[in-house]
mmCIF file of C-alpha atoms and ligand atoms in Angstrom:
data_model
loop_
_atom_site.group_PDB
_atom_site.id
_atom_site.type_symbol
_atom_site.label_atom_id
_atom_site.label_comp_id
_atom_site.label_asym_id
_atom_site.label_seq_id
_atom_site.Cartn_x
_atom_site.Cartn_y
_atom_site.Cartn_z
ATOM 1 C CA MET S 405 4.993 10.259 -2.444
ATOM 2 C CA THR S 406 7.330 11.608 0.224
ATOM 3 C CA THR S 407 6.576 13.317 3.616
ATOM 4 C CA THR S 408 6.716 16.983 4.320
ATOM 5 C CA SER S 409 10.474 16.979 4.794
ATOM 6 C CA GLY S 410 11.192 15.263 1.626
ATOM 7 C CA GLU S 411 13.213 12.644 3.627
ATOM 8 C CA ILE S 412 12.023 9.051 4.248
ATOM 9 C CA PRO S 413 11.953 8.712 8.079
ATOM 10 C CA PHE S 414 12.866 5.840 10.098
ATOM 11 C CA ARG S 415 9.888 3.773 10.809
ATOM 12 C CA ILE S 416 9.327 0.482 12.674
ATOM 13 C CA LEU S 417 8.051 -1.593 9.756
ATOM 14 C CA PRO S 418 5.607 -4.510 9.655
ATOM 15 C CA ARG S 419 6.403 -8.223 8.921
ATOM 16 C CA ILE S 420 4.992 -9.049 5.442
ATOM 17 C CA THR S 421 2.926 -12.198 5.595
ATOM 18 C CA ASP S 422 0.585 -13.948 2.989
ATOM 19 C CA ARG S 423 -2.270 -12.501 5.040
ATOM 20 C CA ASN S 424 -1.081 -8.815 4.945
ATOM 21 C CA VAL S 425 0.821 -8.451 1.752
ATOM 22 C CA HIS S 426 -2.066 -6.932 -0.201
ATOM 23 C CA PHE S 427 -2.148 -4.020 2.446
ATOM 24 C CA TRP S 428 1.547 -3.231 2.696
ATOM 25 C CA GLN S 429 2.446 -3.613 -1.008
ATOM 26 C CA GLY S 430 -0.742 -2.046 -2.455
ATOM 27 C CA GLY S 431 1.007 1.284 -2.425
ATOM 28 C CA ARG S 432 3.292 -0.004 -5.280
ATOM 29 C CA ASP S 433 0.284 0.369 -7.460
ATOM 30 C CA GLY S 434 -1.064 3.379 -5.763
ATOM 31 C CA GLU S 435 -3.880 1.206 -4.219
ATOM 32 C CA LEU S 436 -5.068 1.072 -0.644
ATOM 33 C CA ARG S 437 -6.221 -2.543 -0.399
ATOM 34 C CA PHE S 438 -8.163 -4.301 2.321
ATOM 35 C CA GLN S 439 -9.572 -7.716 2.636
ATOM 36 C CA ARG S 440 -13.352 -7.774 1.770
ATOM 37 C CA CYS S 441 -16.001 -10.368 2.419
ATOM 38 C CA ARG S 442 -17.467 -11.718 -0.778
ATOM 39 C CA SER S 443 -20.397 -12.750 0.828
ATOM 40 C CA CYS S 444 -21.672 -9.647 2.612
ATOM 41 C CA GLY S 445 -19.186 -6.949 1.361
ATOM 42 C CA TYR S 446 -17.746 -6.060 4.714
ATOM 43 C CA TYR S 447 -14.180 -4.771 4.760
ATOM 44 C CA LEU S 448 -11.859 -6.458 7.186
ATOM 45 C CA HIS S 449 -8.976 -4.754 8.805
ATOM 46 C CA PRO S 450 -6.894 -6.000 10.313
ATOM 47 C CA PRO S 451 -6.731 -9.054 8.268
ATOM 48 C CA ALA S 452 -8.729 -12.107 9.297
ATOM 49 C CA VAL S 453 -9.661 -15.637 7.963
ATOM 50 C CA ILE S 454 -13.371 -15.160 8.724
ATOM 51 C CA CYS S 455 -15.798 -12.374 8.291
ATOM 52 C CA PRO S 456 -16.927 -11.129 11.783
ATOM 53 C CA LYS S 457 -20.421 -10.018 10.307
ATOM 54 C CA ASP S 458 -21.565 -13.336 8.773
ATOM 55 C CA TRP S 459 -18.932 -15.806 9.402
ATOM 56 C CA SER S 460 -18.139 -16.322 5.705
ATOM 57 C CA LYS S 461 -14.632 -17.659 4.889
ATOM 58 C CA ASP S 462 -15.028 -16.217 1.374
ATOM 59 C CA ILE S 463 -12.688 -13.444 1.739
ATOM 60 C CA GLY S 464 -11.054 -11.376 -1.187
ATOM 61 C CA VAL S 465 -9.071 -8.344 -1.478
ATOM 62 C CA GLU S 466 -10.249 -5.142 -2.930
ATOM 63 C CA ALA S 467 -8.723 -1.592 -3.348
ATOM 64 C CA VAL S 468 -10.873 1.304 -1.790
ATOM 65 C CA SER S 469 -10.793 4.927 -3.066
ATOM 66 C CA GLY S 470 -8.147 6.146 -0.597
ATOM 67 C CA ARG S 471 -10.476 9.011 0.570
ATOM 68 C CA ALA S 472 -11.011 9.254 4.271
ATOM 69 C CA GLU S 473 -11.995 11.577 7.055
ATOM 70 C CA VAL S 474 -9.957 12.500 10.131
ATOM 71 C CA LEU S 475 -11.650 10.992 13.149
ATOM 72 C CA THR S 476 -9.311 12.200 15.956
ATOM 73 C CA PHE S 477 -5.684 13.237 15.963
ATOM 74 C CA SER S 478 -2.923 14.509 18.204
ATOM 75 C CA ILE S 479 0.205 16.685 17.221
ATOM 76 C CA ASN S 480 3.366 15.250 18.615
ATOM 77 C CA TYR S 481 6.011 17.928 19.491
ATOM 78 C CA GLN S 482 8.454 15.637 21.428
ATOM 79 C CA PRO S 483 10.859 13.297 19.423
ATOM 80 C CA TRP S 484 9.767 10.143 21.273
ATOM 81 C CA MET S 485 11.628 7.832 19.013
ATOM 82 C CA PRO S 486 14.124 8.264 16.067
ATOM 83 C CA GLY S 487 12.242 8.972 12.806
ATOM 84 C CA LEU S 488 9.542 11.447 12.272
ATOM 85 C CA GLU S 489 10.713 15.010 12.764
ATOM 86 C CA PRO S 490 8.445 16.805 15.211
ATOM 87 C CA PRO S 491 5.898 18.274 15.120
ATOM 88 C CA PHE S 492 3.918 15.514 13.344
ATOM 89 C CA VAL S 493 0.301 14.582 13.322
ATOM 90 C CA LEU S 494 -0.713 11.147 14.538
ATOM 91 C CA ALA S 495 -4.299 10.452 13.543
ATOM 92 C CA ILE S 496 -6.997 7.855 13.159
ATOM 93 C CA VAL S 497 -8.847 8.211 9.968
ATOM 94 C CA ARG S 498 -12.086 6.553 8.691
ATOM 95 C CA CYS S 499 -12.179 5.389 5.153
ATOM 96 C CA VAL S 500 -15.215 6.665 3.349
ATOM 97 C CA GLU S 501 -16.219 3.182 2.223
ATOM 98 C CA GLN S 502 -17.044 1.870 5.717
ATOM 99 C CA ASP S 503 -17.615 3.574 9.084
ATOM 100 C CA ASP S 504 -15.394 1.147 11.133
ATOM 101 C CA LEU S 505 -12.653 0.889 8.396
ATOM 102 C CA ARG S 506 -10.172 2.759 10.235
ATOM 103 C CA LEU S 507 -6.320 3.403 10.144
ATOM 104 C CA THR S 508 -3.905 4.833 12.547
ATOM 105 C CA THR S 509 -1.582 7.053 10.501
ATOM 106 C CA ASN S 510 0.209 10.293 10.025
ATOM 107 C CA ILE S 511 -1.241 13.393 8.347
ATOM 108 C CA VAL S 512 1.352 14.819 6.061
ATOM 109 C CA ASN S 513 1.949 17.543 3.622
ATOM 110 C CA CYS S 514 0.237 20.105 5.493
ATOM 111 C CA ASP S 515 0.833 22.369 8.521
ATOM 112 C CA PRO S 516 -0.067 20.249 11.690
ATOM 113 C CA ASP S 517 -2.130 23.264 12.988
ATOM 114 C CA ALA S 518 -4.301 22.985 9.911
ATOM 115 C CA VAL S 519 -5.470 19.463 10.720
ATOM 116 C CA THR S 520 -9.073 19.291 11.991
ATOM 117 C CA VAL S 521 -11.654 16.546 12.988
ATOM 118 C CA GLY S 522 -13.654 15.794 10.023
ATOM 119 C CA MET S 523 -11.062 17.000 7.590
ATOM 120 C CA ALA S 524 -11.139 15.176 4.256
ATOM 121 C CA VAL S 525 -7.919 13.436 3.386
ATOM 122 C CA GLN S 526 -6.490 11.085 0.762
ATOM 123 C CA VAL S 527 -3.955 8.355 0.909
ATOM 124 C CA ILE S 528 -0.304 8.527 -0.306
ATOM 125 C CA PHE S 529 2.323 6.044 0.340
ATOM 126 C CA GLU S 530 5.757 6.028 1.727
ATOM 127 C CA PRO S 531 8.016 3.281 0.248
ATOM 128 C CA HIS S 532 10.515 1.441 2.618
ATOM 129 C CA LEU S 533 12.943 -1.561 2.225
ATOM 130 C CA ASP S 534 13.477 -1.314 -1.450
ATOM 131 C CA ASP S 535 9.781 -0.915 -2.139
ATOM 132 C CA GLU S 536 8.874 -3.962 -0.206
ATOM 133 C CA VAL S 537 6.702 -2.070 2.272
ATOM 134 C CA TRP S 538 4.586 0.934 1.509
ATOM 135 C CA ILE S 539 3.240 2.785 4.532
ATOM 136 C CA PRO S 540 -0.136 4.461 3.809
ATOM 137 C CA LEU S 541 -0.214 8.060 5.004
ATOM 138 C CA PHE S 542 -2.821 10.646 4.409
ATOM 139 C CA GLU S 543 -2.773 14.351 3.125
ATOM 140 C CA PRO S 544 -5.402 16.888 2.674
ATOM 141 C CA ALA S 545 -7.884 15.909 -0.096
ATOM 142 C CA ARG S 546 -7.364 17.947 -3.223
HETATM 143 ZN ZN1 ZN C 875 -19.248 -11.109 5.524
#
């Protein structure tokens, strides 16, 4: 559960709140978790207090499979900020469970030039802050 270099890079980390703790700490259990409307089954990301589909306030949290598809990506060759060692892949991935359940993330554990649109990927997690925050990243699906 580390990145290609084997080192944990510097990252700007989220502030954990009651509303997003399921997402940022799910990696501790190896689970990618989202809010999900108990009324209509719609996954909500980012977290919200009301379902945008049917206005239900009956919102729970569920783990998804962690499988996703690369929608779009760019390869960064410039060290814009401290942290990730270039070149690295910044991507938007779509979870297989729902078309608009998307994450901006990095594709890791592969050659950046091997990444393609439509590529099947799976989640891995990068721990930070003594395991308080687990950043979801994606690698080629096995
Ligand atoms: Zn709903």
